[in-house]
XYZ file of N, CA and C in Angstrom:
381
model
N 105.042 99.265 99.188
C 105.206 100.304 100.130
C 104.605 99.875 101.521
N 105.427 99.754 102.527
C 104.865 99.378 103.838
C 104.290 100.517 104.406
N 103.106 100.278 105.043
C 102.449 101.316 105.705
C 101.990 100.777 107.191
N 102.076 101.639 108.096
C 101.649 101.279 109.439
C 100.624 102.233 109.954
N 99.422 101.690 110.467
C 98.375 102.599 110.865
C 98.103 102.247 112.380
N 98.268 103.187 113.203
C 98.272 103.048 114.623
C 96.817 103.412 115.183
N 96.453 102.819 116.169
C 95.303 103.288 116.849
C 95.389 103.081 118.277
N 94.588 103.641 119.186
C 94.709 103.495 120.698
C 95.414 104.580 121.213
N 95.820 104.434 122.464
C 96.381 105.624 123.192
C 95.430 106.368 124.057
N 95.976 107.461 124.614
C 94.975 108.419 125.365
C 95.668 108.494 126.736
N 94.622 108.965 127.654
C 95.073 109.330 128.981
C 94.419 108.405 129.959
N 95.182 108.039 131.005
C 94.658 107.140 132.047
C 95.341 107.556 133.420
N 94.746 107.066 134.497
C 95.370 107.270 135.787
C 96.313 106.108 136.033
N 97.286 106.244 136.922
C 98.217 105.177 137.339
C 97.452 103.999 137.640
N 98.008 102.840 137.216
C 97.348 101.559 137.526
C 96.279 101.146 136.481
N 95.992 102.037 135.575
C 94.990 101.675 134.514
C 95.540 101.022 133.361
N 94.719 100.903 132.412
C 95.186 100.019 131.199
C 94.810 100.888 129.959
N 95.601 100.582 128.882
C 95.382 101.065 127.602
C 95.823 99.981 126.614
N 95.307 100.061 125.420
C 95.729 99.196 124.297
C 95.927 99.936 123.000
N 97.216 99.502 122.563
C 97.535 100.226 121.216
C 97.627 99.048 120.209
N 97.172 99.560 118.903
C 97.154 98.593 117.679
C 97.832 99.082 116.578
N 98.484 98.216 115.781
C 99.127 98.694 114.583
C 98.768 97.832 113.453
N 98.161 98.303 112.429
C 97.861 97.457 111.265
C 98.883 97.698 110.169
N 99.488 96.716 109.662
C 100.576 96.792 108.555
C 99.970 96.376 107.356
N 100.507 97.015 106.335
C 100.158 96.673 104.814
C 101.366 96.874 103.941
N 101.460 96.040 102.960
C 102.582 96.212 102.073
C 103.711 95.315 102.288
N 103.617 94.454 103.325
C 104.873 93.650 103.483
C 104.850 92.552 102.420
N 106.028 92.091 102.026
C 106.133 91.072 100.945
C 106.693 89.828 101.697
N 106.860 89.849 102.856
C 107.384 88.629 103.655
C 106.462 88.539 104.940
N 106.570 87.271 105.394
C 105.914 87.015 106.676
C 106.760 87.080 107.864
N 108.183 87.204 107.455
C 109.149 87.173 108.511
C 109.522 88.687 108.819
N 108.942 89.122 109.901
C 109.030 90.706 110.098
C 109.267 90.862 111.645
N 109.974 91.852 111.904
C 109.973 92.305 113.431
C 109.062 93.543 113.408
N 108.176 93.476 114.405
C 107.133 94.523 114.560
C 106.759 94.855 115.953
N 106.792 96.073 116.285
C 106.412 96.352 117.722
C 106.388 97.836 117.993
N 106.700 98.230 119.222
C 106.556 99.602 119.673
C 107.742 99.963 120.350
N 107.988 101.384 119.899
C 108.904 102.238 120.690
C 108.233 103.452 121.303
N 108.948 104.059 122.203
C 108.388 105.231 122.811
C 109.469 106.287 122.927
N 108.930 107.472 122.853
C 109.744 108.643 123.072
C 109.153 109.578 124.252
N 110.028 109.868 125.179
C 109.500 110.868 126.211
C 110.488 112.050 126.112
N 109.993 113.249 126.577
C 110.803 114.435 126.454
C 112.084 114.184 127.146
N 113.263 114.513 126.378
C 114.561 114.534 127.099
C 115.184 113.032 127.096
N 114.483 112.222 126.465
C 114.977 110.829 126.487
C 115.093 110.157 125.010
N 115.935 109.235 124.872
C 116.140 108.704 123.611
C 114.914 107.745 123.375
N 114.557 107.577 122.031
C 113.575 106.573 121.805
C 113.985 105.155 122.135
N 113.159 104.545 122.868
C 113.434 103.207 123.444
C 112.454 102.159 122.835
N 113.002 100.991 122.756
C 112.269 99.759 122.423
C 111.391 99.323 123.535
N 110.119 99.171 123.341
C 109.246 98.670 124.513
C 108.986 97.307 124.267
N 108.417 96.828 123.144
C 108.104 95.432 122.890
C 107.968 95.160 121.486
N 108.548 94.001 121.110
C 108.591 93.552 119.596
C 108.210 92.251 119.467
N 107.614 91.819 118.346
C 107.238 90.454 118.176
C 107.914 90.042 116.772
N 108.361 88.879 116.782
C 108.966 88.290 115.541
C 107.720 87.475 114.968
N 107.143 88.126 113.930
C 105.707 87.562 113.394
C 105.906 86.195 112.791
N 107.020 85.673 112.365
C 107.074 84.416 111.719
C 106.774 83.434 112.777
N 107.478 83.625 113.979
C 107.326 82.432 115.053
C 106.530 82.961 116.256
N 106.313 84.184 116.342
C 105.568 84.741 117.475
C 106.410 85.007 118.698
N 107.692 84.912 118.627
C 108.712 85.340 119.575
C 108.643 86.734 120.055
N 108.473 87.043 121.279
C 108.392 88.389 121.833
C 109.573 88.859 122.568
N 109.753 90.096 122.550
C 110.812 90.659 123.284
C 110.301 91.905 124.027
N 110.716 92.133 125.297
C 110.280 93.352 126.139
C 111.365 94.047 126.773
N 111.199 95.333 126.876
C 112.141 96.113 127.788
C 111.871 95.606 129.199
N 112.932 95.632 130.033
C 112.719 95.171 131.345
C 111.785 96.169 132.124
N 111.582 97.303 131.741
C 110.742 98.256 132.423
C 109.211 98.032 132.213
N 108.974 97.119 131.293
C 107.654 96.720 131.133
C 107.273 95.369 131.062
N 108.166 94.503 131.479
C 107.941 92.999 131.592
C 106.905 92.830 132.657
N 105.980 91.988 132.466
C 105.030 91.637 133.342
C 103.844 92.606 133.396
N 103.882 93.692 132.810
C 102.777 94.627 132.713
C 102.309 94.810 131.257
N 103.137 94.785 130.192
C 102.688 94.895 128.859
C 102.810 93.429 128.136
N 101.881 93.437 127.190
C 101.806 92.143 126.420
C 101.530 92.563 124.900
N 102.559 92.062 124.159
C 102.397 92.225 122.660
C 101.806 91.029 122.056
N 100.978 91.240 121.057
C 100.310 90.112 120.547
C 100.067 90.361 119.019
N 99.830 89.313 118.110
C 99.533 89.652 116.737
C 98.326 88.919 116.264
N 97.622 89.428 115.255
C 96.548 88.899 114.632
C 97.017 88.637 113.123
N 97.122 87.365 112.780
C 97.737 87.138 111.560
C 96.660 87.487 110.391
N 95.434 87.373 110.699
C 94.365 87.460 109.683
C 94.397 89.032 109.230
N 94.612 89.967 110.163
C 94.481 91.411 109.819
C 95.944 91.985 109.801
N 96.996 91.258 109.959
C 98.326 91.815 110.015
C 98.488 92.957 111.099
N 97.975 92.699 112.122
C 97.761 93.777 113.277
C 98.670 93.210 114.480
N 99.378 94.093 115.025
C 100.165 93.957 116.260
C 99.552 94.825 117.306
N 99.266 94.379 118.437
C 98.674 95.028 119.485
C 99.523 95.095 120.758
N 99.456 96.013 121.552
C 100.149 96.187 122.748
C 99.251 96.431 123.802
N 98.921 95.487 124.794
C 98.160 95.620 125.951
C 98.920 96.151 127.133
N 98.626 97.313 127.601
C 99.455 97.920 128.617
C 98.618 98.015 129.926
N 99.068 97.216 130.926
C 98.408 97.263 132.132
C 99.248 97.848 133.256
N 98.591 98.113 134.338
C 99.459 98.679 135.536
C 100.251 99.857 135.030
N 99.728 100.682 134.380
C 100.439 101.807 133.818
C 101.013 102.697 134.945
N 102.216 103.257 134.611
C 102.898 104.151 135.650
C 103.094 105.520 134.861
N 103.208 106.548 135.691
C 103.455 107.854 135.079
C 104.654 107.872 134.188
N 105.758 107.034 134.642
C 106.918 106.948 133.713
C 106.694 106.320 132.404
N 105.491 105.689 132.194
C 105.239 105.201 130.815
C 104.673 106.361 129.893
N 104.509 107.423 130.412
C 103.920 108.656 129.545
C 105.050 108.880 128.468
N 104.539 108.840 127.265
C 105.432 109.061 126.050
C 104.562 109.084 124.717
N 105.187 109.254 123.689
C 104.648 109.106 122.407
C 105.054 107.649 121.954
N 104.092 106.917 121.644
C 104.297 105.532 121.268
C 104.384 105.337 119.691
N 105.325 104.767 119.199
C 105.491 104.620 117.796
C 105.434 103.035 117.348
N 104.721 102.799 116.468
C 104.844 101.411 115.845
C 105.878 101.366 114.919
N 106.632 100.302 114.821
C 107.814 100.134 113.997
C 107.872 98.760 113.506
N 108.340 98.606 112.277
C 108.316 97.347 111.575
C 109.624 97.302 110.612
N 109.962 96.025 110.369
C 111.123 95.841 109.459
C 111.033 94.352 109.104
N 111.431 94.089 107.867
C 111.464 92.796 107.219
C 112.782 92.181 107.430
N 112.801 91.323 108.617
C 114.050 90.799 109.076
C 113.854 89.234 109.298
N 114.948 88.600 109.207
C 114.948 87.106 109.419
C 114.890 86.738 110.788
N 115.298 87.726 111.714
C 115.527 87.459 113.078
C 115.511 88.812 113.792
N 114.857 88.829 114.949
C 114.876 90.136 115.731
C 115.886 90.062 116.966
N 116.393 89.015 117.091
C 117.339 88.840 118.360
C 118.497 89.865 118.204
N 118.816 90.492 119.201
C 120.127 91.303 119.345
C 119.884 92.632 118.640
N 118.751 92.942 117.765
C 118.665 94.164 117.285
C 117.156 94.774 117.559
N 116.392 94.049 118.210
C 114.951 94.463 118.423
C 114.845 95.738 118.975
N 115.697 96.100 119.905
C 115.463 97.236 120.776
C 116.077 98.550 120.170
N 116.811 98.415 118.935
C 117.387 99.490 118.304
C 116.552 100.114 117.321
N 116.192 101.393 117.546
C 115.367 102.094 116.441
C 116.050 102.103 115.087
N 117.320 102.032 115.020
C 117.950 102.028 113.729
C 117.805 100.867 113.040
N 117.172 99.848 113.611
C 116.861 98.531 112.827
C 115.701 98.540 112.007
N 114.889 99.731 112.159
C 113.612 99.760 111.531
C 113.525 100.830 110.577
N 112.960 100.509 109.380
C 112.833 101.453 108.299
C 111.384 102.068 108.298
N 110.469 101.317 108.815
C 109.080 101.730 108.773
C 108.511 102.061 110.092
N 107.769 103.253 110.176
C 107.341 103.793 111.390
C 105.874 104.309 111.198
N 105.060 104.195 112.290
C 103.795 104.742 112.377
C 103.902 106.307 112.694
N 102.836 107.018 112.806
C 102.929 108.495 113.034
C 103.050 108.750 114.558
N 102.899 107.864 115.400
C 102.894 107.996 116.882
C 101.613 108.243 117.546
N 101.449 107.830 118.724
C 100.208 108.060 119.366
C 100.706 108.404 120.862
N 99.928 109.388 121.620
C 100.294 109.799 122.851
C 99.630 108.965 123.812
N 100.489 108.476 124.910
C 100.111 107.863 126.069
C 100.475 108.709 127.232
N 99.378 109.151 128.067
C 99.646 109.894 129.164
C 99.154 109.276 130.404
N 99.905 108.939 131.367
C 99.567 108.364 132.763
C 99.755 109.332 133.846
N 98.699 109.747 134.456
C 98.653 110.607 135.635
C 98.758 109.954 136.942
N 99.337 110.632 137.780
C 99.499 109.975 139.227
C 98.322 110.314 140.077
């Protein structure tokens, strides 16, 4: 049984930084797509950043490129999202997502590609 435990999030002013972490347990493979999605009121859940754990390949939404960085810690099976230069439009509930896949290309941004989800954590950026 795969479980994802999120931590981090909170409130910050525009231009500030926050860090999210997601610890995974129960995976039977080292080849996984793992990362973050976000849901804002009135908007579809969107892929923010994902990492292919086997090779460390990363994928980012255009809206966060250059501001967010996803990374992984092999020892603790944890994926983190460092969010810098936050904007009010980054305000959303952020969800950790994971799936055991041989490749993340072409599907990383689609929520339907993932069976495993964290409980979500609120990120609020004020102007």
